[in-house]
Coordinates of C-alpha atoms and ligand atoms in Angstrom, one line a residue:
M861 CA 32.9 -37.9 38.6
T862 CA 36.6 -36.8 37.9
G863 CA 37.3 -36.7 34.2
Q864 CA 33.6 -36.7 33.1
V865 CA 32.5 -34.0 30.6
A866 CA 29.2 -32.1 30.9
L867 CA 27.3 -29.5 28.9
V868 CA 25.2 -27.0 30.9
T869 CA 23.0 -24.7 28.8
G870 CA 22.1 -21.3 30.1
A871 CA 25.1 -21.2 32.5
S872 CA 25.8 -17.5 32.5
R873 CA 23.8 -17.0 35.7
G874 CA 21.2 -18.3 38.2
I875 CA 20.5 -22.1 38.3
G876 CA 22.8 -22.9 35.3
R877 CA 25.8 -21.2 37.0
A878 CA 25.2 -23.0 40.3
V879 CA 24.8 -26.4 38.6
S880 CA 28.0 -25.8 36.7
M881 CA 29.9 -25.0 39.8
K882 CA 28.6 -28.0 41.6
L883 CA 29.5 -30.4 38.8
A884 CA 32.9 -28.8 38.5
A885 CA 33.4 -29.2 42.2
A886 CA 32.8 -33.0 41.7
G887 CA 35.7 -33.1 39.2
V888 CA 33.6 -32.7 35.9
Y889 CA 34.9 -30.7 33.0
V890 CA 32.1 -28.3 32.3
V891 CA 31.2 -26.7 29.0
A892 CA 29.2 -23.7 30.3
T893 CA 27.1 -22.0 27.6
A894 CA 25.3 -18.7 27.1
T895 CA 23.9 -16.8 24.1
T896 CA 27.0 -14.5 23.9
E897 CA 30.7 -15.3 23.6
S898 CA 31.5 -14.0 27.1
G899 CA 28.2 -14.8 28.7
A900 CA 29.5 -17.8 30.7
A901 CA 33.0 -16.4 31.3
E902 CA 32.2 -15.4 34.9
T903 CA 31.0 -18.9 35.6
I904 CA 34.1 -20.4 34.3
A905 CA 36.2 -17.8 36.2
A906 CA 34.5 -18.9 39.4
I907 CA 35.0 -22.6 38.6
T908 CA 38.7 -22.1 37.8
A909 CA 39.2 -20.0 41.0
A910 CA 37.8 -23.0 43.0
G911 CA 40.2 -25.4 41.3
G912 CA 37.8 -26.8 38.7
R913 CA 38.0 -27.0 34.9
G914 CA 35.8 -26.0 32.1
E915 CA 35.2 -23.5 29.2
A916 CA 32.7 -20.9 28.3
V917 CA 31.0 -21.3 24.9
K918 CA 28.5 -19.4 22.9
L919 CA 25.4 -21.5 22.1
D920 CA 21.9 -20.5 21.0
V921 CA 19.9 -23.7 21.7
T922 CA 17.3 -22.8 19.1
S923 CA 19.8 -23.4 16.3
A924 CA 20.0 -27.1 15.5
E925 CA 23.1 -26.5 13.4
A926 CA 24.9 -24.7 16.3
V927 CA 24.0 -27.5 18.7
E928 CA 25.2 -30.2 16.4
S929 CA 28.5 -28.4 15.7
L930 CA 29.2 -27.8 19.4
F931 CA 28.7 -31.5 20.2
K932 CA 31.1 -32.5 17.5
T933 CA 33.6 -30.1 18.8
I934 CA 33.2 -31.2 22.4
H935 CA 33.5 -34.9 21.4
T936 CA 36.6 -34.3 19.2
Q937 CA 38.4 -32.2 21.9
Q938 CA 37.4 -34.1 25.0
G939 CA 37.0 -37.6 23.6
R940 CA 33.9 -38.3 25.7
F941 CA 30.6 -36.8 26.8
D942 CA 28.8 -37.8 29.9
I943 CA 26.3 -35.3 31.3
L944 CA 23.8 -33.0 29.6
I945 CA 21.9 -30.4 31.7
N946 CA 19.1 -28.7 29.6
N947 CA 18.7 -25.6 31.7
A948 CA 18.4 -22.7 29.2
G949 CA 15.0 -21.0 29.5
I950 CA 13.2 -17.8 28.9
T951 CA 9.8 -16.4 29.7
K952 CA 7.6 -14.1 27.7
D953 CA 4.5 -13.7 29.8
G954 CA 1.1 -12.5 28.8
L955 CA -2.6 -13.5 29.1
L956 CA -3.9 -16.1 26.7
V957 CA -6.1 -13.7 24.7
R958 CA -3.3 -11.3 24.1
M959 CA -0.5 -13.9 23.6
K960 CA 1.4 -13.1 20.3
D961 CA 2.4 -16.1 18.1
S962 CA 6.0 -14.8 18.2
D963 CA 6.1 -15.0 22.1
W964 CA 4.6 -18.5 22.0
D965 CA 7.2 -19.5 19.4
A966 CA 10.2 -17.9 21.2
V967 CA 9.5 -19.7 24.5
L968 CA 8.7 -23.1 23.0
D969 CA 11.7 -22.9 20.7
T970 CA 14.1 -22.1 23.5
N971 CA 12.7 -24.1 26.5
L972 CA 11.5 -27.3 24.7
K973 CA 12.9 -27.5 21.1
G974 CA 16.4 -26.3 22.4
A975 CA 16.3 -29.2 24.9
F976 CA 15.4 -31.6 22.1
H977 CA 18.2 -30.3 19.9
C978 CA 20.7 -30.9 22.7
L979 CA 19.3 -34.3 23.7
R980 CA 19.3 -35.6 20.2
E981 CA 23.0 -34.9 19.8
A982 CA 23.9 -36.0 23.3
S983 CA 22.2 -39.3 22.8
K984 CA 24.2 -40.1 19.7
I985 CA 27.5 -39.9 21.7
M986 CA 26.0 -41.5 25.0
T987 CA 24.5 -44.4 23.1
R988 CA 27.9 -45.4 21.7
A989 CA 29.5 -45.0 25.0
R990 CA 26.7 -46.9 26.8
Y991 CA 26.7 -44.3 29.5
G992 CA 24.9 -41.0 30.1
R993 CA 23.1 -38.7 32.4
V994 CA 20.5 -36.1 31.2
V995 CA 18.7 -33.7 33.5
N996 CA 16.0 -31.4 32.1
I997 CA 15.1 -28.4 34.1
S998 CA 11.2 -28.2 34.0
S999 CA 9.2 -26.1 36.6
V1000 CA 6.5 -26.5 39.2
V1001 CA 4.2 -24.5 36.9
G1002 CA 4.7 -27.2 34.2
E1003 CA 2.6 -29.3 36.5
M1004 CA 0.2 -26.9 38.0
G1005 CA -0.1 -24.1 35.3
N1006 CA 0.1 -20.4 36.0
P1007 CA -2.1 -17.6 34.7
G1008 CA -0.2 -15.4 32.2
Q1009 CA 2.2 -18.1 31.4
I1010 CA 0.6 -20.4 28.9
N1011 CA 3.6 -20.6 26.7
Y1012 CA 6.0 -21.1 29.5
C1013 CA 3.9 -23.7 31.3
A1014 CA 3.3 -25.6 28.0
S1015 CA 7.1 -25.7 27.4
K1016 CA 7.8 -27.0 30.9
A1017 CA 5.1 -29.6 30.7
G1018 CA 6.5 -30.6 27.3
L1019 CA 9.9 -31.2 28.9
I1020 CA 8.2 -33.8 31.3
G1021 CA 6.9 -35.7 28.4
L1022 CA 10.2 -35.4 26.6
T1023 CA 12.0 -36.7 29.6
K1024 CA 9.8 -39.7 30.1
S1025 CA 9.8 -40.7 26.4
A1026 CA 13.6 -40.3 26.2
A1027 CA 14.1 -42.2 29.4
R1028 CA 12.2 -45.3 28.0
E1029 CA 14.1 -45.1 24.7
L1030 CA 17.6 -44.8 26.2
A1031 CA 17.4 -46.9 29.3
K1032 CA 18.8 -50.1 27.7
R1033 CA 21.9 -48.1 26.8
N1034 CA 22.5 -47.2 30.4
I1035 CA 21.5 -43.5 29.9
T1036 CA 19.3 -41.9 32.4
V1037 CA 17.0 -39.0 31.6
N1038 CA 15.3 -37.2 34.4
A1039 CA 13.7 -33.8 35.1
V1040 CA 13.9 -31.4 38.0
A1041 CA 11.0 -29.1 38.7
P1042 CA 12.1 -26.1 40.7
G1043 CA 9.5 -24.1 42.6
F1044 CA 10.2 -20.4 42.9
I1045 CA 13.9 -19.7 43.1
E1046 CA 15.9 -16.5 43.8
T1047 CA 17.3 -15.7 40.3
D1048 CA 17.0 -12.9 37.7
M1049 CA 14.0 -14.7 36.4
T1050 CA 12.1 -14.2 39.6
A1051 CA 13.6 -10.8 40.5
V1052 CA 10.8 -9.2 38.4
L1053 CA 8.1 -10.4 40.8
T1054 CA 6.3 -7.6 42.6
E1055 CA 6.4 -7.5 46.5
K1056 CA 2.7 -8.3 46.4
S1057 CA 3.1 -11.4 44.3
R1058 CA 6.0 -12.5 46.4
E1059 CA 3.8 -12.3 49.5
S1060 CA 1.0 -14.3 47.9
L1061 CA 3.5 -16.9 46.6
L1062 CA 4.9 -17.3 50.1
L1063 CA 1.5 -18.2 51.5
N1064 CA 1.6 -21.3 49.2
I1065 CA 5.2 -22.4 50.1
P1066 CA 5.1 -24.6 53.3
M1067 CA 8.8 -23.7 53.9
E1068 CA 7.9 -19.9 53.7
R1069 CA 10.9 -18.9 51.5
L1070 CA 11.9 -19.0 47.9
G1071 CA 14.5 -21.6 47.0
S1072 CA 18.2 -20.9 46.4
V1073 CA 20.0 -21.9 43.2
D1074 CA 22.0 -24.3 45.4
D1075 CA 18.9 -26.1 46.5
V1076 CA 18.3 -26.9 42.8
A1077 CA 22.0 -27.6 42.1
H1078 CA 22.3 -30.3 44.8
A1079 CA 19.3 -32.2 43.3
V1080 CA 20.6 -31.8 39.7
S1081 CA 24.1 -32.9 40.6
F1082 CA 22.7 -36.1 42.2
L1083 CA 20.8 -37.0 39.1
A1084 CA 23.9 -36.2 37.0
S1085 CA 26.0 -38.6 39.1
P1086 CA 26.7 -42.4 38.8
A1087 CA 24.9 -42.8 42.1
S1088 CA 21.5 -42.2 40.4
G1089 CA 22.0 -45.0 38.0
Y1090 CA 18.7 -46.8 38.7
I1091 CA 16.5 -43.7 38.5
T1092 CA 15.1 -42.7 35.1
G1093 CA 12.1 -41.0 33.7
Q1094 CA 11.4 -39.2 37.0
L1095 CA 10.4 -35.7 37.9
L1096 CA 12.1 -34.5 41.1
S1097 CA 10.4 -31.4 42.6
V1098 CA 12.5 -28.9 44.5
N1099 CA 9.9 -26.5 45.7
G1100 CA 9.8 -26.2 49.5
G1101 CA 6.7 -28.5 49.8
M1102 CA 4.6 -26.6 47.2
Y1103 CA 2.3 -29.3 46.0
M1104 CA -1.0 -29.0 44.3
Ligands
LIG1983 P1 18.0 -17.0 34.2 O1 18.7 -16.4 35.4 O2 17.0 -16.1 33.5 O3 19.0 -17.5 33.1 C1 18.6 -18.2 31.9 C2 19.8 -18.7 31.2 O4 19.3 -19.2 29.9 C3 20.9 -17.7 30.8 O5 22.1 -18.3 30.9 C4 20.5 -17.4 29.3 O6 21.8 -17.0 28.6 C5 20.1 -18.8 28.9 N1 19.4 -18.7 27.6 C6 18.3 -17.9 27.3 N2 18.0 -18.1 26.0 C7 18.9 -19.0 25.5 C8 19.0 -19.6 24.2 N3 18.2 -19.4 23.1 N4 20.0 -20.5 24.0 C9 20.9 -20.8 25.0 N5 20.8 -20.3 26.3 C10 19.8 -19.4 26.5 O7 17.2 -18.3 34.6 P2 17.1 -19.2 35.9 O8 16.1 -18.5 36.8 O9 18.5 -19.5 36.4 O10 16.4 -20.5 35.3 C11 17.1 -21.5 34.8 C12 16.2 -22.6 34.4 O11 15.3 -23.0 35.4 C13 15.2 -22.1 33.2 O12 14.9 -23.2 32.3 C14 13.9 -21.8 34.0 O13 12.8 -21.9 33.3 C15 13.9 -22.8 35.1 N6 13.2 -22.5 36.3 C16 13.5 -21.3 37.0 C17 12.8 -21.1 38.1 C18 13.1 -19.9 39.0 O14 12.3 -19.6 39.9 N7 14.1 -19.1 38.7 C19 11.7 -21.9 38.5 C20 11.5 -23.1 37.8 C21 12.2 -23.4 36.7 P3 22.1 -15.5 28.5 O15 22.7 -14.9 29.7 O16 23.0 -15.5 27.3 O17 20.8 -14.8 28.1

């Protein structure tokens, strides 16, 4: 994958950072984004220290203008664009009856519309190049639902539909679009879980542990590689055997 160019959204920490490092280790130039100027700087420092290449960029995926502008810059500066990883995501949990419109909108705008913004711009470049790999980070709860996460689950289920539709539309241009559905992974997002909810979660995970960010990054980097060229429109679960 040496010389390929990737954009990883939400690359300041957690899964996004692990995926960025895995792609960079395979020779990919990684544009690692976060919502602040310096947010992804540590990710790039780690990539550089390991002999890889990339840059940290500020990007709020909810802004269509910012996304369009970043894709233009990447294409102008790098001359190509090969891999999009739609990883940026937030939670704003609450029970259905108390869910505020603003919390619904924030989660859908970031997790689903943000991915659409990036995919729309990426597909313009990839279509012309007749090559592309897109991986959308969904979630196990997008398939099974979760009490208190109606906005988050809807966004993650929406990403599966977006993936399947884009896969059909872009297949003839040699662009694959797949989704990865992590189970419960050790990151800042799950650090808020109480010991009690952790214990009850583990009862439903046959492997009896939460996943690591590297567990997810391995799966994502395969789907981002040329080796996955005949796989598109798929949802790959990385969840320790946690099936419904
Ligand atoms: P995390 O540690 O909370 O990191 C979230 C990332 O998203 C951060 O880099 C954050 O940037 C970025 N982000 C938030 N809002 C953004 C916006 N408007 N525009 C651009 N970037 C934005 O999350 P994680 O646990 O690594 O999860 C990564 C992805 O995997 C998410 O989509 C999540 O839903 C999904 N997932 C996670 C789990 C899990 O158990 N952890 C399970 C299933 C799916 P800042 O640092 O600038 O805020």
